[in-house]
Short mmCIF file of C-alpha atoms in Angstrom, two decimals:
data_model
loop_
_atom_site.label_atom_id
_atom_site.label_comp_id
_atom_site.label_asym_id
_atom_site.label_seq_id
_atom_site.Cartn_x
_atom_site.Cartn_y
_atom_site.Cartn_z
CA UNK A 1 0.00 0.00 0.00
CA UNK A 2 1.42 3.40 -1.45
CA UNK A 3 -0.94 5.88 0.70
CA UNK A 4 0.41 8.51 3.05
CA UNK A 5 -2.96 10.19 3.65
CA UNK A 6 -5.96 8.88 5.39
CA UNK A 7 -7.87 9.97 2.64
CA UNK A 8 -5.48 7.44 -0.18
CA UNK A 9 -5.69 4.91 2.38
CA UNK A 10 -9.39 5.06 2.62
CA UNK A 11 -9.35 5.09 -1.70
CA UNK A 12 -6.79 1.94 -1.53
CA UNK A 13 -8.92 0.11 1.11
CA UNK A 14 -12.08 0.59 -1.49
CA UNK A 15 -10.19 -0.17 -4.28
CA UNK A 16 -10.54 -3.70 -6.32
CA UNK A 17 -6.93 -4.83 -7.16
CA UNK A 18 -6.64 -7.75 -9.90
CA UNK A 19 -7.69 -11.33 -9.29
CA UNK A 20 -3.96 -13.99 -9.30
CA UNK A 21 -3.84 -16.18 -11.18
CA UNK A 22 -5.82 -19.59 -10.72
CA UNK A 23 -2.47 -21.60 -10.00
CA UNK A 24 -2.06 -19.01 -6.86
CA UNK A 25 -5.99 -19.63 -5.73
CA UNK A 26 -5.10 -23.45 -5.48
CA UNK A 27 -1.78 -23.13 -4.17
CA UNK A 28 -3.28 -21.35 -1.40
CA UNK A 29 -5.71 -23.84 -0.51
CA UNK A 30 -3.16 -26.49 -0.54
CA UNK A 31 -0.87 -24.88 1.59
CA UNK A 32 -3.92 -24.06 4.43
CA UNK A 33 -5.10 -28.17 4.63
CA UNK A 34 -1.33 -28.69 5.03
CA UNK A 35 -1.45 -26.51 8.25
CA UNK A 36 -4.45 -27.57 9.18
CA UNK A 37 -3.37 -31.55 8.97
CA UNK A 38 0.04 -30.78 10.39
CA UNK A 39 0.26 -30.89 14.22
CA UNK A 40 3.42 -28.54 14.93
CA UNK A 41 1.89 -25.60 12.31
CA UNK A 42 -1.63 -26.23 13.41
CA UNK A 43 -1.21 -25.72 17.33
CA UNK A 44 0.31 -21.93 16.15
CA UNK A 45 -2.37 -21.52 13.47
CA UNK A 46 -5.32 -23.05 15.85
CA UNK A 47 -5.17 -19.36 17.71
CA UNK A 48 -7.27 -17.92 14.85
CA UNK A 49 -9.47 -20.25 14.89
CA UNK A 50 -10.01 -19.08 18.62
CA UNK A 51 -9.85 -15.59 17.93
CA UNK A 52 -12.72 -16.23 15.73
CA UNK A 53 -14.60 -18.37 17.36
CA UNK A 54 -15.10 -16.59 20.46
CA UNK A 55 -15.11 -13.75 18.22
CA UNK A 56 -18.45 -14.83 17.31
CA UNK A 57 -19.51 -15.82 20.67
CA UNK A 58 -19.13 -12.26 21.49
CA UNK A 59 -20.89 -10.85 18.33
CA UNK A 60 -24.33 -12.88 18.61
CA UNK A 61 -24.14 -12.18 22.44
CA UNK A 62 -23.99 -8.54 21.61
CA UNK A 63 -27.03 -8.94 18.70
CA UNK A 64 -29.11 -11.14 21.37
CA UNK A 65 -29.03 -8.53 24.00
CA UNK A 66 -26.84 -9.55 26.35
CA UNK A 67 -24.58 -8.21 28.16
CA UNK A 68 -20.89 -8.54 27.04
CA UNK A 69 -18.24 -8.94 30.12
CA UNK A 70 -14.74 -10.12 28.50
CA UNK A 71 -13.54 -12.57 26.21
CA UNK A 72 -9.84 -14.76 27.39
CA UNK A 73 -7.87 -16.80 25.12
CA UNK A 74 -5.42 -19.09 26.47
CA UNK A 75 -1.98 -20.82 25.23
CA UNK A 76 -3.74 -23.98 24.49
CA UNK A 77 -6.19 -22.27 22.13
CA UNK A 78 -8.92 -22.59 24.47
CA UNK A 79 -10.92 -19.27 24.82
CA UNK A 80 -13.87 -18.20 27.06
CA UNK A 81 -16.36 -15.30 26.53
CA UNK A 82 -18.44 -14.23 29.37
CA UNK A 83 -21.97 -12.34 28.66
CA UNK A 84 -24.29 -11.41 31.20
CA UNK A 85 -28.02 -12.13 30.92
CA UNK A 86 -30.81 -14.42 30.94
CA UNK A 87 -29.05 -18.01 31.72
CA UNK A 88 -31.34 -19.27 29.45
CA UNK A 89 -33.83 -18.72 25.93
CA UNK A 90 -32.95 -17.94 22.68
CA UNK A 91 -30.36 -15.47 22.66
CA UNK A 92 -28.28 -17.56 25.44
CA UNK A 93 -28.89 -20.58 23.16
CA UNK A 94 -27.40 -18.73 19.84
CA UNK A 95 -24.71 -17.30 21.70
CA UNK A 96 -23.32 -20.57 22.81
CA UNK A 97 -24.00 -22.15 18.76
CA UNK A 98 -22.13 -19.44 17.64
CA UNK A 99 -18.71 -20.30 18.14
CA UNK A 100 -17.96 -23.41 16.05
CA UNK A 101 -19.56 -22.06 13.20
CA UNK A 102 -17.87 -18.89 13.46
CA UNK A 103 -14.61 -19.75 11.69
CA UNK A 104 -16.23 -21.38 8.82
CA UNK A 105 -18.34 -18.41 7.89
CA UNK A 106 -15.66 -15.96 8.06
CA UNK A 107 -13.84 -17.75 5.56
CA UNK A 108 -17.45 -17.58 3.54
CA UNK A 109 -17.22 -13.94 4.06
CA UNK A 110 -13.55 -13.55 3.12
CA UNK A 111 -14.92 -15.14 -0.23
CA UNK A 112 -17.72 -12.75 -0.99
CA UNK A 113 -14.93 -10.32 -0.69
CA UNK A 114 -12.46 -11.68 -2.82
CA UNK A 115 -14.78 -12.50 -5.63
CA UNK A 116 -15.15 -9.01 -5.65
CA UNK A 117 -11.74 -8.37 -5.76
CA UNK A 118 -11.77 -6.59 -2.56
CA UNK A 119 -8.18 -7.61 -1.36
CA UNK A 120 -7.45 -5.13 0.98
CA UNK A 121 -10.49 -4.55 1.90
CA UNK A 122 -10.83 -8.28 3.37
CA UNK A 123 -7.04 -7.52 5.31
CA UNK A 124 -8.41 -3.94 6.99
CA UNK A 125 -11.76 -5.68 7.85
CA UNK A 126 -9.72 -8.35 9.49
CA UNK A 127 -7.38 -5.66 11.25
CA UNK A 128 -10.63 -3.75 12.59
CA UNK A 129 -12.54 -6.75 14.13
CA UNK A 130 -9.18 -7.58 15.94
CA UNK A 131 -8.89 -4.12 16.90
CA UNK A 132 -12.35 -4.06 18.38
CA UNK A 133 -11.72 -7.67 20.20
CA UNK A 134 -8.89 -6.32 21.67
CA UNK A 135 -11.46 -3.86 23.77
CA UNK A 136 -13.09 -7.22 25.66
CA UNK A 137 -9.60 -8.81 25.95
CA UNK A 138 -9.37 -10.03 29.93
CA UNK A 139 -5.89 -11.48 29.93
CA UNK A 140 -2.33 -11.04 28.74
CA UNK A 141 -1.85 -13.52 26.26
CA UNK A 142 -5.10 -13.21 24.68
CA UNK A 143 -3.66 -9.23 24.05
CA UNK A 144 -0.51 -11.00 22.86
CA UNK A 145 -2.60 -13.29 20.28
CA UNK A 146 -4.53 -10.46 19.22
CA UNK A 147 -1.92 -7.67 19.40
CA UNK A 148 0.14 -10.63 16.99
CA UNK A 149 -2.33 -11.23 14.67
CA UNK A 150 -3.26 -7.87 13.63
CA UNK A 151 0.55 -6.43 13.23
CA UNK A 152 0.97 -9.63 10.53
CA UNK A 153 -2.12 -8.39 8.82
CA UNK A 154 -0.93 -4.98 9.08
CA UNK A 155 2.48 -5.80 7.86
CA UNK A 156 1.43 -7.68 5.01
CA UNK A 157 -1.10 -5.33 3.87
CA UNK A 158 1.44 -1.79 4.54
CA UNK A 159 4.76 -3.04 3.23
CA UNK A 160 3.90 -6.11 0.97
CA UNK A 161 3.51 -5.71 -3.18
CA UNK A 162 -0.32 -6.81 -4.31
CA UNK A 163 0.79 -10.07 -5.20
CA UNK A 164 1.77 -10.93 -1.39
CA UNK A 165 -1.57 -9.29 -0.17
CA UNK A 166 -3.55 -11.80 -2.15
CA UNK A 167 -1.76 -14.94 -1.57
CA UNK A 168 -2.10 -13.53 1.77
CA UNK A 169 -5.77 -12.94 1.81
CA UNK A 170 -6.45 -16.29 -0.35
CA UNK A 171 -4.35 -18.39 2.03
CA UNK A 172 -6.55 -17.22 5.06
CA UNK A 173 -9.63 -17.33 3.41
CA UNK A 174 -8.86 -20.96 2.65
CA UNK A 175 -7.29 -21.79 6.36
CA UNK A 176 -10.53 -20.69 8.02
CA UNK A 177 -12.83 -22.69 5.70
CA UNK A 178 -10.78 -25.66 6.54
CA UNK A 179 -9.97 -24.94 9.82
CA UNK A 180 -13.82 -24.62 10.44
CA UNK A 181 -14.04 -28.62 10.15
CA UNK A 182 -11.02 -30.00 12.81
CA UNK A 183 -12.34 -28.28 16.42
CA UNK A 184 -15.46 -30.08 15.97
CA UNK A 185 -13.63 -33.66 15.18
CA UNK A 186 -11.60 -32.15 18.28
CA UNK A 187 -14.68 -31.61 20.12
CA UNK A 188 -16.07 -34.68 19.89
CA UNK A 189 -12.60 -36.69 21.09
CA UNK A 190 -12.79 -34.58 24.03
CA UNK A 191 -16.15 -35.37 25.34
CA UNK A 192 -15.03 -39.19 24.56
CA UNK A 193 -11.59 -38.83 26.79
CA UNK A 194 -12.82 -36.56 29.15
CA UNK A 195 -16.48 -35.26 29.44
CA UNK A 196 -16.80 -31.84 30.15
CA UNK A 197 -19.88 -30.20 30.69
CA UNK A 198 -19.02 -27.07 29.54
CA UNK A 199 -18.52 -27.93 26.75
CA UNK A 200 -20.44 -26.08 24.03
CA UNK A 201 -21.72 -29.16 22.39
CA UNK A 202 -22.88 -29.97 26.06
CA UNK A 203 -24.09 -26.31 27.32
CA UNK A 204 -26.77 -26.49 24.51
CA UNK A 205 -27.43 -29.88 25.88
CA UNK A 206 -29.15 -28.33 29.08
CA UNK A 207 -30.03 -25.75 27.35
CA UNK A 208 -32.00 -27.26 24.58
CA UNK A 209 -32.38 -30.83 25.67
CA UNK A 210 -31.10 -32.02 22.22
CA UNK A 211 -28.16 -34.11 23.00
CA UNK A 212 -24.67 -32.90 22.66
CA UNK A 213 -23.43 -35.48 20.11
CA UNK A 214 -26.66 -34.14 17.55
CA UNK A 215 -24.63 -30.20 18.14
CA UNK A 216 -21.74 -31.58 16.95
CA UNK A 217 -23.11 -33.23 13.97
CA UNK A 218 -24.61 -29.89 13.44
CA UNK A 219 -21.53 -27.99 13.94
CA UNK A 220 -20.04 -30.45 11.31
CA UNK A 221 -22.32 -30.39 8.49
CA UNK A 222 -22.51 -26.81 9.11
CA UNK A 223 -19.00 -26.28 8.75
CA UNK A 224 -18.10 -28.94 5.61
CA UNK A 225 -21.69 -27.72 3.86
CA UNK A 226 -19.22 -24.56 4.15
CA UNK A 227 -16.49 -26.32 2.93
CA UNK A 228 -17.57 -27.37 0.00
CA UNK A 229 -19.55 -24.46 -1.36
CA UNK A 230 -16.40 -22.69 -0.58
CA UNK A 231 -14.21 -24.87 -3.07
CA UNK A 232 -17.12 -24.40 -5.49
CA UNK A 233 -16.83 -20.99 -5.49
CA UNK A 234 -12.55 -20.47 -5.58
CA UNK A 235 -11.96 -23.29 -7.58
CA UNK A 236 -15.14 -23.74 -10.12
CA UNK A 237 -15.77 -19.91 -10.72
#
């Protein structure tokens, strides 16, 4: 990015740049299931996924009408958001479905946005919701993840030709659609080892009386009906 005014950087944030080429696109994708499937890169990479999962705890708490007290992540990519409210009924419900689903549809979003060519515009997006998050942050390393994240964006989106920026932006669009699907395989071995129950899957349990296993078949087929429209759409435009 060339600006030195607010008002270019404004322009450059609005501004389509040019699609890559297809090979890129793919290249991307393949390099995001290899973190994903990789233990050592995924336990660094699985703090995203937090970041946006209790990212969207946070959002649908706020949309419900409840009352938003802090959100913690913690060095073994656990996170917990704390609302205040009505400890039961719909929005306390949503609030708790939110999260698993969450990383999967910000990769759908980051899609919208790059089939528009919006490039930068997905990166300063990205910056701004971390920025926000940062506001309801209760602990030091979740400031640490967050402060982390958003200087990579930042430093890829500032310093970094176009080409970077959208192997960038591709590469994350791809790791959250596929990232979407291993927490809830990961969910599921957990309440097999050791039952929890706090446990989403288990929360909307009480809540709901469906049993947990059905939420995490539904956080599943959420997140790989997600999946797969997402491949439609980057790789069969």
């Amino acid at each position: 990015m060339e600006a030195t005014s607010l008002a270019e950087v404004w322009q450059d944030v609005f501004r389509t740049q040019p699609a890559p080429p297809y090979w890129l696109v793919a290249a991307a994708g393949v390099v995001a299931l290899g973190l994903v499937l990789t233990s050592g890169p995924w336990r660094v990479a699985r703090n995203v996924v937090t970041i946006a999962h209790e990212g969207g705890h946070a959002v649908v708490a706020l949309v419900s009408g409840r009352q938003l007290t802090g959100i913690r992540l913690h060095s073994d990519t656990s996170g917990v958001t704390v609302s205040r409210g009505r400890p039961d009924g719909i929005g306390m419900i949503l609030t708790v479905a939110a999260g698993y689903i969450t990383p999967s549809l910000v990769g759908l979003v980051g899609i919208l946005l790059l089939m528009n060519d919006r490039i930068t515009m997905l990166l300063w997006m990205s910056i701004l919701v971390l920025a926000a998050m940062l506001l309801l942050i209760r602990n030091v390393y979740g400031v640490v993840s967050l402060v982390g994240t958003g200087a990579l964006v930042f430093l890829v989106s500032w310093f970094t030709p176009a080409e970077v920026q959208a192997a960038f932006a591709y590469l994350f669009t791809w790791f959250m659609l596929v990232a979407g699907v291993r927490p809830v395989f990961e969910l599921q071995g957990q309440r097999v080892r050791q039952p929890s129950p706090h446990s989403d899957a288990d929360q909307l349990d009480r809540l709901t009386g469906v049993p947990g296993t059905a939420w995490v078949f539904f956080f599943g087929a959420v997140n790989v009906a997600v999946l797969a429209f997402g491949v439609w759409l980057l790789l069969f435009p």
